[in-house]
C-alpha positions as a printed Julia matrix, in Angstrom:
474×3 Matrix{Float64}:
  -7.9    69.94  49.06
 -11.21   71.38  50.29
 -14.07   69.39  51.15
 -18.07   69.79  49.98
 -20.56   69.63  52.03
 -24.28   69.43  51.12
 -26.98   71.68  52.3
 -27.82   71.11  55.76
 -31.77   71.05  54.14
 -30.81   68.82  51.64
 -29.35   66.12  54.23
 -32.15   66.09  56.11
 -34.28   65.21  53.14
 -31.97   61.98  52.76
 -32.19   61.32  56.22
 -36.05   61.65  56.34
 -36.42   59.55  53.57
 -34.23   56.87  54.5
 -36.68   56.56  57.79
 -39.79   56.43  55.96
 -38.26   53.36  54.33
 -37.32   52.13  57.45
 -41.5    52.83  58.97
 -42.7    50.86  55.9
 -40.51   47.7   56.2
 -37.36   48.19  54.07
 -34.81   48.64  57.27
 -31.78   47.64  54.21
 -32.38   50.44  51.5
 -33.06   52.31  54.65
 -29.88   51.99  56.04
 -27.49   52.59  52.85
 -29.3    55.65  52.32
 -28.52   56.65  56.53
 -24.88   55.28  55.56
 -24.51   57.86  52.24
 -25.75   60.54  54.3
 -23.31   59.86  57.33
 -20.5    60.19  54.11
 -21.27   63.56  52.94
 -22.18   64.69  56.86
 -19.78   66.43  59.33
 -21.36   64.55  62.37
 -22.2    61.45  59.97
 -21.35   59.32  63.25
 -25.15   59.05  64.58
 -26.44   58.25  61.29
 -23.94   55.14  61.05
 -25.13   54.0   64.27
 -28.65   54.45  63.27
 -28.0    52.54  59.98
 -25.52   49.55  62.17
 -29.1    49.09  64.27
 -31.17   49.06  60.96
 -29.35   46.23  59.54
 -29.67   44.43  63.09
 -33.44   44.63  62.2
 -33.53   43.28  58.59
 -35.35   40.41  58.44
 -33.91   37.64  56.75
 -36.69   38.01  53.73
 -35.23   41.5   53.36
 -31.15   40.15  53.3
 -32.31   37.49  50.36
 -33.9    40.81  48.68
 -30.9    42.67  49.4
 -28.41   40.16  48.06
 -29.95   39.64  44.65
 -30.42   43.15  43.95
 -26.19   42.91  44.61
 -26.13   39.99  42.27
 -28.27   41.67  39.76
 -26.36   45.31  40.47
 -23.05   43.11  40.01
 -23.49   41.15  37.01
 -25.11   44.88  35.39
 -21.23   46.14  35.84
 -19.94   42.93  34.96
 -21.56   43.76  31.96
 -21.34   47.63  31.48
 -17.3    46.97  31.67
 -17.41   44.37  28.86
 -19.21   46.8   26.2
 -16.49   49.68  27.86
 -13.58   47.03  26.53
 -15.19   47.31  23.53
 -15.33   50.24  22.98
 -11.6    50.99  24.2
 -12.25   53.18  27.6
 -10.0    50.29  29.46
 -10.51   53.19  32.53
 -14.51   52.94  32.81
 -13.86   49.2   32.44
 -11.92   48.63  35.66
 -14.38   51.12  37.37
 -17.26   48.65  36.63
 -14.97   45.36  37.84
 -14.27   47.03  41.08
 -17.62   48.48  41.43
 -19.23   44.65  40.29
 -16.34   43.24  44.01
 -17.7    46.32  45.94
 -21.41   45.06  45.22
 -20.38   41.27  46.02
 -16.78   40.13  47.09
 -17.2    36.81  46.8
 -18.47   36.86  43.14
 -15.54   35.3   40.44
 -16.84   36.65  37.43
 -15.82   39.84  38.02
 -11.92   39.26  39.45
 -11.82   37.07  36.3
 -13.08   39.64  34.09
 -10.69   42.32  35.04
  -7.44   39.48  35.1
  -8.47   39.21  31.2
  -8.28   42.89  30.76
  -5.46   43.26  32.5
  -3.26   40.2   30.43
  -5.09   42.13  27.19
  -3.07   44.85  27.43
   0.41   44.24  28.66
   0.05   44.34  32.74
   0.7    40.66  33.67
   1.64   40.98  37.56
  -2.35   42.79  38.12
  -3.44   40.06  36.17
  -1.73   37.17  38.19
  -3.29   38.89  40.75
  -7.06   38.87  39.7
  -7.0    35.59  38.37
  -5.49   34.27  41.47
  -8.02   36.18  43.63
 -10.71   34.25  40.99
  -8.91   30.77  41.53
  -9.52   31.27  45.26
 -13.5    31.32  44.62
 -13.89   29.14  41.33
 -10.63   26.56  41.76
 -13.03   24.24  38.9
 -12.92   26.99  36.13
 -10.59   25.18  33.34
  -9.88   28.64  31.67
  -8.69   30.39  34.74
  -6.08   27.6   35.73
  -4.78   28.07  31.83
  -4.48   32.3   32.03
  -3.6    31.92  35.57
  -0.44   29.63  34.07
   0.03   31.99  31.27
   0.32   35.06  33.45
   2.52   33.83  35.8
   4.85   32.12  33.3
   5.09   35.79  31.84
   6.97   37.32  35.08
   8.83   33.86  34.82
   7.16   32.89  37.99
   7.48   29.21  36.63
   6.68   27.36  40.32
   3.74   28.6   40.69
   2.37   28.98  36.79
   3.29   25.03  36.93
   0.98   24.42  40.09
  -1.72   26.17  37.73
  -0.7    24.26  34.85
  -1.21   21.17  36.77
  -4.86   21.88  37.6
  -5.4    22.74  34.21
  -4.05   19.45  33.58
  -6.3    17.96  35.9
  -9.37   19.52  35.26
  -9.24   19.05  30.89
 -10.64   15.1   31.62
 -13.19   15.96  29.55
 -11.62   17.8   26.79
 -10.2    16.51  23.07
  -6.83   14.4   23.14
  -5.47   17.07  21.64
  -6.67   19.56  24.31
  -5.39   17.19  27.13
  -1.75   16.85  24.95
  -1.0    19.8   25.33
  -1.8    20.58  28.72
   0.75   17.73  29.7
   3.37   19.7   26.92
   3.02   22.2   29.44
   3.19   20.5   32.7
   6.38   19.5   31.39
   8.15   22.17  29.68
   7.71   24.64  33.2
   8.46   20.97  35.13
  11.63   21.48  33.25
  11.87   25.67  33.65
  11.32   25.4   37.55
  14.22   22.68  37.72
  11.6    19.73  38.89
  11.73   16.17  38.56
   9.13   13.58  37.53
   8.99   12.82  41.47
   7.7    15.97  42.49
   5.53   16.21  39.69
   3.58   13.47  40.51
   3.26   14.7   44.27
   2.29   18.14  43.37
  -0.16   16.21  40.45
  -1.62   14.34  44.0
  -1.63   17.61  46.12
  -3.48   19.95  43.57
  -5.33   16.72  42.87
  -6.3    16.85  46.45
  -7.35   20.6   46.26
  -9.52   20.32  43.86
 -11.64   17.13  45.04
 -11.73   19.15  48.35
 -13.44   22.02  46.27
 -15.73   19.34  44.84
 -17.03   17.57  47.76
 -18.11   20.7   49.23
 -20.14   21.59  46.42
 -21.66   18.33  46.26
 -22.46   17.67  50.94
 -23.84   21.72  50.54
 -25.9    20.59  47.45
 -27.28   17.94  49.39
 -27.4    19.64  52.65
 -29.57   22.65  51.03
 -31.78   20.52  48.81
 -32.6    18.09  51.94
 -34.04   21.36  54.58
 -37.31   21.21  55.19
 -37.81   24.98  55.21
 -36.04   25.11  50.68
 -38.81   22.39  50.45
 -41.57   24.83  51.35
 -39.59   27.45  49.68
 -39.96   25.2   46.43
 -43.99   24.72  47.18
 -44.5    27.99  47.55
 -42.58   29.43  44.44
 -43.54   27.47  41.84
 -45.51   24.23  40.34
 -43.27   23.67  37.82
 -40.93   21.55  39.8
 -44.19   19.19  40.82
 -44.71   19.11  36.87
 -41.07   18.14  36.26
 -41.5    15.08  39.16
 -44.52   13.63  37.74
 -42.48   13.29  34.53
 -40.1    12.0   35.98
 -41.88    9.39  38.18
 -43.28    8.61  34.87
 -40.57    8.14  32.94
 -39.61    5.19  36.03
 -42.14    3.37  35.31
 -42.12    3.48  31.56
 -38.7     1.77  31.65
 -39.68   -0.96  34.2
 -41.78   -1.97  30.67
 -39.98   -4.39  28.59
 -40.49   -3.26  25.44
 -38.75    0.12  26.5
 -35.64   -1.2   28.15
 -33.53   -0.75  25.25
 -34.72    3.04  25.62
 -31.76    5.68  27.08
 -33.24    8.13  29.85
 -33.32   11.05  27.3
 -36.01    9.01  25.08
 -37.43    8.18  28.85
 -38.32   11.17  29.57
 -39.4    12.85  26.09
 -41.68    9.04  25.66
 -43.1    10.32  29.77
 -43.99   13.9   28.3
 -46.39   12.3   26.06
 -47.95    9.6   27.97
 -51.63   10.66  30.03
 -52.72    8.01  32.67
 -56.55    6.74  31.56
 -58.26    4.63  34.56
 -60.84    2.03  32.84
 -63.57   -0.17  34.27
 -64.86   -3.74  34.56
 -65.75   -4.3   30.56
 -65.05   -1.28  29.55
 -64.56   -1.12  25.74
 -61.3     0.46  24.51
 -61.8     0.59  21.39
 -63.46   -1.53  19.11
 -62.68   -3.77  15.76
 -63.27   -1.9   12.43
 -63.24    1.32  14.6
 -61.39    4.33  13.87
 -58.26    5.4   15.68
 -54.61    5.25  15.2
 -53.52    5.78  19.6
 -51.42    3.56  21.25
 -51.85    2.01  25.05
 -49.69    0.63  27.53
 -50.98   -1.3   30.68
 -50.45    0.41  34.27
 -52.42   -1.99  36.34
 -55.61   -4.47  35.52
 -56.13   -7.1   32.77
 -57.19   -6.28  29.05
 -58.18   -8.59  26.27
 -57.55   -8.01  22.78
 -60.76  -10.14  20.4
 -61.75  -10.66  17.0
 -64.59  -11.74  14.96
 -64.56  -15.04  13.41
 -66.46  -17.74  11.55
 -66.96  -19.81  15.27
 -67.6   -16.35  16.78
 -65.61  -14.39  19.1
 -62.35  -15.43  19.96
 -59.75  -13.55  22.7
 -56.78  -13.04  20.41
 -54.62  -12.05  23.65
 -54.83  -11.32  27.4
 -52.24   -8.18  28.2
 -51.49   -7.41  31.56
 -48.86   -4.71  33.29
 -46.36   -3.87  31.1
 -47.97   -4.58  27.8
 -48.34   -2.37  24.82
 -51.61   -2.87  21.97
 -52.82   -0.32  19.63
 -49.75   -0.11  17.57
 -50.91   -1.91  14.71
 -53.28    1.03  13.8
 -51.1     3.48  14.54
 -48.29    1.49  11.78
 -50.4     1.46   8.96
 -53.45    3.88   9.29
 -56.33    0.74   9.29
 -59.15    0.59  10.88
 -58.54   -1.16  14.39
 -57.96   -4.44  13.63
 -59.63   -6.28  17.31
 -61.74   -4.59  19.52
 -59.5    -4.09  23.35
 -62.01   -4.35  26.73
 -60.81   -4.42  30.31
 -61.5    -7.55  31.78
 -60.61   -5.86  35.77
 -60.4    -2.18  36.9
 -56.75   -0.98  36.13
 -55.64    2.04  34.54
 -53.18    2.64  31.01
 -51.37    5.2   29.71
 -52.11    6.74  26.45
 -50.51    7.88  24.35
 -51.64   10.06  21.44
 -50.75    8.99  17.58
 -50.92   13.28  16.37
 -48.06   13.66  19.36
 -46.22   10.23  18.65
 -46.18   11.41  14.86
 -44.55   14.66  15.82
 -42.18   13.85  18.25
 -40.94   11.17  15.93
 -40.81   13.27  12.85
 -38.43   15.4   15.45
 -36.5    12.84  16.93
 -34.62   10.28  14.93
 -33.33    8.34  17.64
 -36.64    8.04  19.24
 -38.64    7.04  16.14
 -35.98    4.59  15.82
 -36.38    3.18  19.28
 -40.28    2.74  19.16
 -40.52    1.02  15.8
 -38.53   -2.16  17.66
 -41.17   -2.24  20.85
 -44.2    -2.54  17.83
 -42.6    -5.8   15.95
 -42.01   -6.78  19.12
 -45.13   -6.8   20.0
 -46.47   -7.16  16.76
 -44.29  -10.88  16.44
 -45.62  -12.03  20.24
 -49.18  -11.55  19.14
 -48.42  -12.96  15.41
 -47.47  -15.65  17.26
 -50.08  -15.85  19.74
 -53.06  -16.23  16.63
 -51.27  -18.84  15.07
 -51.43  -20.27  18.68
 -55.11  -19.69  18.71
 -55.59  -20.93  15.07
 -54.45  -24.26  15.49
 -56.6   -24.46  18.97
 -59.46  -24.23  16.51
 -58.76  -26.63  13.11
 -58.73  -29.87  13.14
 -55.84  -32.06  14.4
 -54.85  -32.19  10.89
 -56.01  -28.78   9.22
 -53.4   -26.84  10.9
 -50.08  -29.25   9.51
 -47.49  -27.88   7.25
 -45.61  -29.8    5.29
 -42.92  -29.83   7.45
 -40.75  -32.44   5.77
 -41.33  -30.54   2.13
 -37.93  -30.31   0.64
 -37.54  -26.36   0.98
 -36.75  -24.82  -2.44
 -33.41  -23.4   -1.86
 -33.23  -20.18  -3.82
 -30.89  -19.51  -6.56
 -28.26  -16.68  -6.21
 -28.34  -13.67  -8.19
 -26.41  -10.41  -8.25
 -27.23   -7.39  -7.39
 -25.02   -4.08  -7.32
 -25.05   -1.98  -4.54
 -26.73    0.52  -5.69
 -29.7    -1.53  -6.78
 -29.8    -2.55  -3.42
 -29.69    0.75  -1.75
 -32.49    1.94  -3.82
 -34.65   -0.9   -2.65
 -33.81   -0.2    1.0
 -33.99    3.72   0.49
 -37.69    2.8    1.29
 -37.82    1.39   4.35
 -36.07    4.7    5.82
 -32.83    3.88   7.27
 -29.75    6.69   6.92
 -27.03    6.61   4.44
 -25.24    4.71   6.98
 -27.72    1.49   7.37
 -27.98    1.71   3.71
 -24.36    1.03   2.79
 -24.31   -1.9    5.9
 -27.21   -3.68   4.93
 -26.21   -3.27   0.91
 -22.69   -4.66   0.79
 -23.31   -7.74   3.66
 -26.49   -8.7    2.41
 -27.14  -11.92   0.09
 -29.5   -11.92  -3.48
 -31.68  -15.18  -3.64
 -34.74  -15.83  -6.52
 -36.86  -18.02  -5.7
 -39.48  -20.09  -8.29
 -43.09  -19.56  -7.96
 -44.89  -20.97  -5.2
 -41.75  -22.6   -3.97
 -41.24  -22.67  -0.16
 -39.13  -20.4    1.53
 -39.86  -21.22   5.41
 -41.76  -23.44   7.37
 -43.72  -23.24  10.87
 -41.83  -24.18  13.72
 -38.19  -23.66  12.23
 -35.63  -21.72  13.31
 -35.69  -17.85  12.0
 -31.92  -17.0   11.74
 -32.81  -14.46   7.97
 -33.93  -11.46   7.36
 -35.99  -11.37   3.82
 -36.79   -8.06   2.17
 -38.45   -8.85  -0.9
 -37.03   -7.04  -4.05
 -39.43   -8.26  -6.33
 -42.6   -10.94  -6.68
 -45.06  -10.96  -3.4
 -45.16  -13.88  -0.64
 -48.1   -15.73   0.74
 -47.12  -15.64   4.47
C-alpha cells in the first residue's frame, strides 16, 4: 500500500501553528497538533518528543480544560452514534462509540451504548464484551446488569449470566415487588441451568453484595475527601455564589425546624417555607403593625420579645407576650380583615417575615404545604383565644365571669343526613375527595334547640363540631 505524505510546507505550517499555541499558554492544544504532524511526517520522532515535553509543562488548569474538552467530545460522539443508529447507519455508529472510548477511556456510557447496539443486531459476543467493560467502570447500573446477564445467557455462559443476574437482584431493592420477583426468578432459573445449589447461590450472593458495597463505599469516601478539601472550597467560592444562597436556605430551614409550630413539617416543606422567609430586625418599642391597620403578612420571632396588645374600655391590654419560635399575624392572613391587635418589640430582636402574596402563591401551588401551614395557624389561634379568655377573667369581677357549669347540657337530638348531603357541607372546607368521604362516613349528626348549651368552658374537648344549619354563639 502506498503511503501519502503532506507537502513539507503544510507540515511546516502545522508545526508553526502548534508552536504559536504553546507560546500563548495553550500547551495541550499545541501538543495535539504536533502529534498529528508527527503521524503525517516521515521524520516525526522529534515532533513526538516536543509534544511530550509540552504535555509535561501543562498546568493543572490546562489539564482541567483538556479533560472538559475530551468529555464534551466523548458525549457528543455518543449522541451522534445514537443518531446514526436511528438512521440505520450502524458502521458509523460503531465508529462514533469507538471515538468516544478513545477520548474518555473510562467513561462507561460509550461501552454501554456499543453493547446495546451489538445486542440489538444479533452479536451477543461483542455485546457481552462491551457490557462487561461498562460494568467494570460502573457496577451499580441496574439495567447494565440485566442486559449483561441476558447477553451471557444467549451465549449459554450460564455462570457469567448468574453472577450478573445476582447483581441485578441486589440492585433492584427499590423497584416494585413485581420487578423484584422477576429478578429472583431469573436467578433461580440460571442457578438451575448451571447446576448451582442454593448454598452456592447464597455464597455467591454474599460475594457479589460485598463487591457492590465496596464500590459504594469507594464513592462515598472519595466524595467525603473531595468535598472536605480546601482547594475545592476555594474553587466553589470563586466559580459561583449560588451555593452560598443554598446554604442560607438550609440554615433558615434548620432554624424553622426548631420552632414548635413547624415540628410537623417534612424536609421539603421546610425548604419551601425557608425560601419565603425574610430576616427582619426590630428595635425596642418598634411597632410592627397597628390595630385596625392593613396587612396580611405573618411573622415568626427569632429572638427578642414581642407584645401583642388591644384597646379595651379598661385601657390597652397586653393579650400575649411572644418569644422565640412564636408565630403571629396569622389572623389577618386567614380572614383578610384589618389587624385585630397591635404588635411591638419589647426588646431588640429579629424575626422572620413571610409576605402574604408569597404564601398565597406557594399554598396555591402546593396543597401539602397549605395543609401543613393551616395547622400552626389554628394552633396559635387557639392559644391566643385561651390567653385572651384568661385576660378577660382577670378584668371582670369574680362573679361576672362565672358560667353555669352545673347547668344541664342540652344534649342534641340525633338526626340523619345522607352521605351526599354531608359531603356537600364539608366540601366548603376545601378538603380532598378522600377526606370528604372519610368525614362524611364517620360523622354523627345532632340537632340543638335554640339557646341550648352545647359545651362550657373548662370541660374536656373531645368533639369537633361543624355547623350544618343555624348559628352558634361562643
